[in-house]
Amino acid sequence: MTALPQLELLGLTNQELTSLVESFGEPRFRARQLFDALYRQRLTALDDISTLPKSLRARLTEAGYRTGFPAVDQRFVSLDGTVRYLVRFSDDQSVETVWMPDGDGVEDTEELLPGAAVPGTVNPADLRPSANAYNPPRRRGTICLSSQSGCAVNCKFCMTALLGLQRNLTAGEIVGQVLLVFNDHGIEIGRDRINLVFMGQGEPFLNYPNFIRAVQLLVEGTGIPESRMTVSTSGIVPRIADLGEPVRPHLAISLNASNNADRERVMPINRKWPLETILEAARQFPLRSRERLTFEYVLLSGVNDAPRNAYEVAELLRGIRAKVNLIALNPGPDIPFQTPSADAVEAFQQRLVAAGIPAYLRRPRGLDIYAACGQLKRTTALISLG
Ligand code: SAH
Ligand code: SF4
């Protein structure tokens, strides 16, 4: 007897589910029920989808279909509340997904708008007298998603690079990471304020079709608006232009150096798409009103943190509506760089600000559990909190 194909429903659009239920001789409205069960109710087993007739559930199962929810292999909890999930897919390939309660303050796209809550402060709405067990307070959080298992880009400061590229994730595997974190924390869109950042393992723009499909499914299926999503790229220039579509997340570009010679040394991909091509694509990028491009800059002591580098960055970004997120290197084994002192980081920030470039420090989250930027390499030699 041949094994049944494992056909995963997560990742299918409403339209595709419609074709599927019709091929089983069922009416179209069953597709909407299935779509809601997967993306809104986040039911992990076909058998739990009680809106569908038992017979349909049985026939789908028999034909090899399953929801395709990823499994949580391990869960590491940081002292700062960050949770790193080791997430496993049906072929036993795994990635990491990170939950940061309260966000990290920088991905919050409302941070610069007047009247926006200051990260870490209490939202007055949370103190309303009706907040109780039946009407819990609103929650805020950021989920950092992986788009590939491992990464092929090989940035010299990044621990994910050490894994090499294992494989692309499917759209369902990307969406599944969000759903499992939502289930773990009882998140409700509409009540809770959640940001998504595509900044985990992998280069989203080297898995572009699946990444875009995941964004569309997340918008349509879970109701998270794309204005609460940010994708970060190491600078895959042709895809920067592709992203300029009407429904799209915010864009962050990993700059990480202030000139081509330095950038090539730490990001070999700069040989293929050097700084001038990235900045040209950035200039052409169709920003919405009040939107800014984000440039990330990992500070490496003695490599890219000199006053000269700050002036060069300011020159590069002149004329672009941009802000810079500074990230002091998160260190790790086999990473041949040092983290600059807090004073050096602050001095760099001040130089950018003085040169007219808004610059923010990204505080590291989950450093103690290898969950911070650039630390995702499936570290398991930690105490797991179950
Ligand atoms: N591949 C994409 C997104 C994932 S990396 C990209 O490179 O943009 C997310 C961010 O972490 C990037 O800005 C990257 O430059 C940064 N990063 C990588 N390694 C790091 C490290 N060791 N310390 C701090 N930031 C790091
Ligand atoms: Fe890949 Fe981003 Fe790490 Fe570079 S920084 S190796 S692109 S995950």
PDB file of N, CA and C and ligand atoms in Angstrom, residues 144-145 147-148 151 153 155 157-160 198-204 231-235 252-256 267 296-300 327-332 335 362 372-375, ligand 1:
ATOM      1  N   CYS A 144       8.180  37.712  15.796  1.00  0.00           N
ATOM      2  CA  CYS A 144       9.250  37.699  14.800  1.00  0.00           C
ATOM      3  C   CYS A 144       9.183  36.359  14.066  1.00  0.00           C
ATOM      4  N   LEU A 145       8.978  36.434  12.752  1.00  0.00           N
ATOM      5  CA  LEU A 145       8.719  35.230  11.951  1.00  0.00           C
ATOM      6  C   LEU A 145       9.914  34.836  11.100  1.00  0.00           C
ATOM      7  N   SER A 147      11.175  33.110   7.555  1.00  0.00           N
ATOM      8  CA  SER A 147      10.658  32.911   6.199  1.00  0.00           C
ATOM      9  C   SER A 147      11.364  31.761   5.481  1.00  0.00           C
ATOM     10  N   GLN A 148      12.524  31.391   5.988  1.00  0.00           N
ATOM     11  CA  GLN A 148      13.247  30.234   5.464  1.00  0.00           C
ATOM     12  C   GLN A 148      13.829  29.481   6.666  1.00  0.00           C
ATOM     13  N   CYS A 151      19.644  30.265   6.289  1.00  0.00           N
ATOM     14  CA  CYS A 151      19.751  31.391   5.356  1.00  0.00           C
ATOM     15  C   CYS A 151      20.996  31.215   4.500  1.00  0.00           C
ATOM     16  N   VAL A 153      22.412  33.828   2.835  1.00  0.00           N
ATOM     17  CA  VAL A 153      23.030  35.129   2.532  1.00  0.00           C
ATOM     18  C   VAL A 153      24.416  35.293   3.178  1.00  0.00           C
ATOM     19  N   CYS A 155      25.757  36.603   6.049  1.00  0.00           N
ATOM     20  CA  CYS A 155      26.284  37.793   6.717  1.00  0.00           C
ATOM     21  C   CYS A 155      27.194  37.339   7.860  1.00  0.00           C
ATOM     22  N   PHE A 157      28.064  38.509  10.681  1.00  0.00           N
ATOM     23  CA  PHE A 157      27.754  38.787  12.092  1.00  0.00           C
ATOM     24  C   PHE A 157      26.545  38.000  12.572  1.00  0.00           C
ATOM     25  N   CYS A 158      25.967  37.166  11.688  1.00  0.00           N
ATOM     26  CA  CYS A 158      24.660  36.567  11.973  1.00  0.00           C
ATOM     27  C   CYS A 158      24.780  35.064  12.213  1.00  0.00           C
ATOM     28  N   MET A 159      24.193  34.610  13.296  1.00  0.00           N
ATOM     29  CA  MET A 159      24.295  33.186  13.629  1.00  0.00           C
ATOM     30  C   MET A 159      23.428  32.308  12.742  1.00  0.00           C
ATOM     31  N   THR A 160      22.347  32.872  12.194  1.00  0.00           N
ATOM     32  CA  THR A 160      21.513  32.071  11.284  1.00  0.00           C
ATOM     33  C   THR A 160      22.322  31.642  10.060  1.00  0.00           C
ATOM     34  N   PHE A 198       9.033  40.277   9.859  1.00  0.00           N
ATOM     35  CA  PHE A 198       9.664  39.171   9.128  1.00  0.00           C
ATOM     36  C   PHE A 198      11.167  39.358   9.292  1.00  0.00           C
ATOM     37  N   MET A 199      11.650  38.975  10.467  1.00  0.00           N
ATOM     38  CA  MET A 199      13.057  39.223  10.809  1.00  0.00           C
ATOM     39  C   MET A 199      13.678  38.018  11.504  1.00  0.00           C
ATOM     40  N   GLY A 200      13.055  36.867  11.356  1.00  0.00           N
ATOM     41  CA  GLY A 200      13.609  35.661  11.973  1.00  0.00           C
ATOM     42  C   GLY A 200      14.611  35.015  11.023  1.00  0.00           C
ATOM     43  N   GLN A 201      14.637  33.692  11.037  1.00  0.00           N
ATOM     44  CA  GLN A 201      15.564  33.001  10.130  1.00  0.00           C
ATOM     45  C   GLN A 201      15.185  33.292   8.680  1.00  0.00           C
ATOM     46  N   GLY A 202      16.223  33.492   7.877  1.00  0.00           N
ATOM     47  CA  GLY A 202      15.998  33.554   6.436  1.00  0.00           C
ATOM     48  C   GLY A 202      15.890  34.942   5.858  1.00  0.00           C
ATOM     49  N   GLU A 203      15.972  34.991   4.529  1.00  0.00           N
ATOM     50  CA  GLU A 203      15.850  36.241   3.779  1.00  0.00           C
ATOM     51  C   GLU A 203      14.494  36.190   3.066  1.00  0.00           C
ATOM     52  N   PRO A 204      13.514  36.952   3.570  1.00  0.00           N
ATOM     53  CA  PRO A 204      12.158  36.862   3.004  1.00  0.00           C
ATOM     54  C   PRO A 204      12.123  37.087   1.499  1.00  0.00           C
ATOM     55  N   VAL A 231       8.781  43.964   6.946  1.00  0.00           N
ATOM     56  CA  VAL A 231       9.682  42.952   6.406  1.00  0.00           C
ATOM     57  C   VAL A 231      11.082  43.550   6.313  1.00  0.00           C
ATOM     58  N   SER A 232      12.064  42.752   6.712  1.00  0.00           N
ATOM     59  CA  SER A 232      13.449  43.216   6.647  1.00  0.00           C
ATOM     60  C   SER A 232      14.201  42.430   5.585  1.00  0.00           C
ATOM     61  N   THR A 233      14.950  43.152   4.758  1.00  0.00           N
ATOM     62  CA  THR A 233      15.741  42.479   3.727  1.00  0.00           C
ATOM     63  C   THR A 233      17.200  42.895   3.815  1.00  0.00           C
ATOM     64  N   SER A 234      18.059  41.963   3.420  1.00  0.00           N
ATOM     65  CA  SER A 234      19.487  42.261   3.375  1.00  0.00           C
ATOM     66  C   SER A 234      19.827  43.057   2.109  1.00  0.00           C
ATOM     67  N   GLY A 235      18.812  43.329   1.280  1.00  0.00           N
ATOM     68  CA  GLY A 235      19.060  44.161   0.094  1.00  0.00           C
ATOM     69  C   GLY A 235      18.977  43.386  -1.208  1.00  0.00           C
ATOM     70  N   ALA A 252      12.054  47.387   5.828  1.00  0.00           N
ATOM     71  CA  ALA A 252      13.301  47.702   6.524  1.00  0.00           C
ATOM     72  C   ALA A 252      14.450  47.109   5.707  1.00  0.00           C
ATOM     73  N   ILE A 253      15.511  47.869   5.571  1.00  0.00           N
ATOM     74  CA  ILE A 253      16.662  47.397   4.791  1.00  0.00           C
ATOM     75  C   ILE A 253      17.873  47.324   5.727  1.00  0.00           C
ATOM     76  N   SER A 254      18.551  46.182   5.702  1.00  0.00           N
ATOM     77  CA  SER A 254      19.721  46.014   6.568  1.00  0.00           C
ATOM     78  C   SER A 254      20.925  46.672   5.911  1.00  0.00           C
ATOM     79  N   LEU A 255      21.271  47.846   6.399  1.00  0.00           N
ATOM     80  CA  LEU A 255      22.373  48.616   5.796  1.00  0.00           C
ATOM     81  C   LEU A 255      23.705  48.086   6.326  1.00  0.00           C
ATOM     82  N   ASN A 256      23.885  48.229   7.629  1.00  0.00           N
ATOM     83  CA  ASN A 256      24.985  47.577   8.350  1.00  0.00           C
ATOM     84  C   ASN A 256      26.398  48.032   8.000  1.00  0.00           C
ATOM     85  N   MET A 267      28.863  41.697   4.600  1.00  0.00           N
ATOM     86  CA  MET A 267      27.702  41.165   3.876  1.00  0.00           C
ATOM     87  C   MET A 267      28.126  40.894   2.429  1.00  0.00           C
ATOM     88  N   GLU A 296      18.292  49.296   9.019  1.00  0.00           N
ATOM     89  CA  GLU A 296      18.879  48.706  10.224  1.00  0.00           C
ATOM     90  C   GLU A 296      20.398  48.794  10.114  1.00  0.00           C
ATOM     91  N   TYR A 297      21.001  48.995  11.263  1.00  0.00           N
ATOM     92  CA  TYR A 297      22.461  49.131  11.269  1.00  0.00           C
ATOM     93  C   TYR A 297      22.990  48.413  12.503  1.00  0.00           C
ATOM     94  N   VAL A 298      23.589  47.239  12.277  1.00  0.00           N
ATOM     95  CA  VAL A 298      24.177  46.463  13.379  1.00  0.00           C
ATOM     96  C   VAL A 298      25.547  47.058  13.684  1.00  0.00           C
ATOM     97  N   LEU A 299      25.724  47.542  14.888  1.00  0.00           N
ATOM     98  CA  LEU A 299      27.006  48.175  15.241  1.00  0.00           C
ATOM     99  C   LEU A 299      28.029  47.135  15.678  1.00  0.00           C
ATOM    100  N   LEU A 300      29.165  47.123  14.990  1.00  0.00           N
ATOM    101  CA  LEU A 300      30.247  46.176  15.256  1.00  0.00           C
ATOM    102  C   LEU A 300      31.450  46.997  15.712  1.00  0.00           C
ATOM    103  N   ILE A 327      21.307  48.592  16.095  1.00  0.00           N
ATOM    104  CA  ILE A 327      21.289  47.360  16.895  1.00  0.00           C
ATOM    105  C   ILE A 327      22.731  47.075  17.296  1.00  0.00           C
ATOM    106  N   ALA A 328      23.015  47.160  18.593  1.00  0.00           N
ATOM    107  CA  ALA A 328      24.364  46.774  19.024  1.00  0.00           C
ATOM    108  C   ALA A 328      24.485  45.272  18.814  1.00  0.00           C
ATOM    109  N   LEU A 329      25.596  44.827  18.266  1.00  0.00           N
ATOM    110  CA  LEU A 329      25.757  43.401  17.946  1.00  0.00           C
ATOM    111  C   LEU A 329      25.324  42.507  19.096  1.00  0.00           C
ATOM    112  N   ASN A 330      24.482  41.545  18.801  1.00  0.00           N
ATOM    113  CA  ASN A 330      24.196  40.485  19.758  1.00  0.00           C
ATOM    114  C   ASN A 330      25.244  39.411  19.541  1.00  0.00           C
ATOM    115  N   PRO A 331      26.078  39.196  20.542  1.00  0.00           N
ATOM    116  CA  PRO A 331      27.226  38.317  20.319  1.00  0.00           C
ATOM    117  C   PRO A 331      26.840  36.849  20.369  1.00  0.00           C
ATOM    118  N   GLY A 332      27.691  36.009  19.888  1.00  0.00           N
ATOM    119  CA  GLY A 332      27.437  34.575  19.943  1.00  0.00           C
ATOM    120  C   GLY A 332      28.687  33.814  19.568  1.00  0.00           C
ATOM    121  N   ILE A 335      31.071  34.128  16.170  1.00  0.00           N
ATOM    122  CA  ILE A 335      30.851  35.406  15.499  1.00  0.00           C
ATOM    123  C   ILE A 335      32.063  36.293  15.823  1.00  0.00           C
ATOM    124  N   ARG A 362      17.586  49.834  19.138  1.00  0.00           N
ATOM    125  CA  ARG A 362      16.699  48.698  19.370  1.00  0.00           C
ATOM    126  C   ARG A 362      17.213  47.945  20.580  1.00  0.00           C
ATOM    127  N   ALA A 372      17.489  36.965  20.396  1.00  0.00           N
ATOM    128  CA  ALA A 372      17.617  38.333  19.873  1.00  0.00           C
ATOM    129  C   ALA A 372      18.035  38.300  18.403  1.00  0.00           C
ATOM    130  N   CYS A 373      18.008  39.481  17.763  1.00  0.00           N
ATOM    131  CA  CYS A 373      18.338  39.593  16.337  1.00  0.00           C
ATOM    132  C   CYS A 373      19.655  38.882  16.039  1.00  0.00           C
ATOM    133  N   GLY A 374      19.637  38.081  15.022  1.00  0.00           N
ATOM    134  CA  GLY A 374      20.877  37.446  14.575  1.00  0.00           C
ATOM    135  C   GLY A 374      21.298  36.257  15.408  1.00  0.00           C
ATOM    136  N   GLN A 375      20.486  35.899  16.415  1.00  0.00           N
ATOM    137  CA  GLN A 375      20.899  34.788  17.294  1.00  0.00           C
ATOM    138  C   GLN A 375      20.162  33.491  16.987  1.00  0.00           C
TER     139      GLN A 375
HETATM  140  N1  SAH B   1      17.393  38.344   6.574  1.00  0.00           N
HETATM  141  C1  SAH B   1      16.773  39.582   6.845  1.00  0.00           C
HETATM  142  C2  SAH B   1      15.909  39.558   8.074  1.00  0.00           C
HETATM  143  C3  SAH B   1      16.387  38.752   9.254  1.00  0.00           C
HETATM  144  S1  SAH B   1      17.773  39.394  10.109  1.00  0.00           S
HETATM  145  C4  SAH B   1      17.806  40.675   6.968  1.00  0.00           C
HETATM  146  O1  SAH B   1      18.993  40.368   7.059  1.00  0.00           O
HETATM  147  O2  SAH B   1      17.428  41.845   6.939  1.00  0.00           O
HETATM  148  C5  SAH B   1      17.044  40.716  11.062  1.00  0.00           C
HETATM  149  C6  SAH B   1      18.038  41.798  11.467  1.00  0.00           C
HETATM  150  O3  SAH B   1      18.998  41.269  12.398  1.00  0.00           O
HETATM  151  C7  SAH B   1      18.842  42.347  10.288  1.00  0.00           C
HETATM  152  O4  SAH B   1      18.808  43.755  10.263  1.00  0.00           O
HETATM  153  C8  SAH B   1      20.270  41.892  10.587  1.00  0.00           C
HETATM  154  O5  SAH B   1      21.215  42.786  10.077  1.00  0.00           O
HETATM  155  C9  SAH B   1      20.268  41.833  12.108  1.00  0.00           C
HETATM  156  N2  SAH B   1      21.289  40.969  12.686  1.00  0.00           N
HETATM  157  C10 SAH B   1      21.845  39.863  12.160  1.00  0.00           C
HETATM  158  N3  SAH B   1      22.771  39.345  12.999  1.00  0.00           N
HETATM  159  C11 SAH B   1      22.806  40.147  14.087  1.00  0.00           C
HETATM  160  C12 SAH B   1      23.549  40.143  15.310  1.00  0.00           C
HETATM  161  N4  SAH B   1      24.433  39.172  15.587  1.00  0.00           N
HETATM  162  N5  SAH B   1      23.320  41.116  16.206  1.00  0.00           N
HETATM  163  C13 SAH B   1      22.405  42.084  15.964  1.00  0.00           C
HETATM  164  N6  SAH B   1      21.664  42.138  14.831  1.00  0.00           N
HETATM  165  C14 SAH B   1      21.862  41.184  13.896  1.00  0.00           C
END
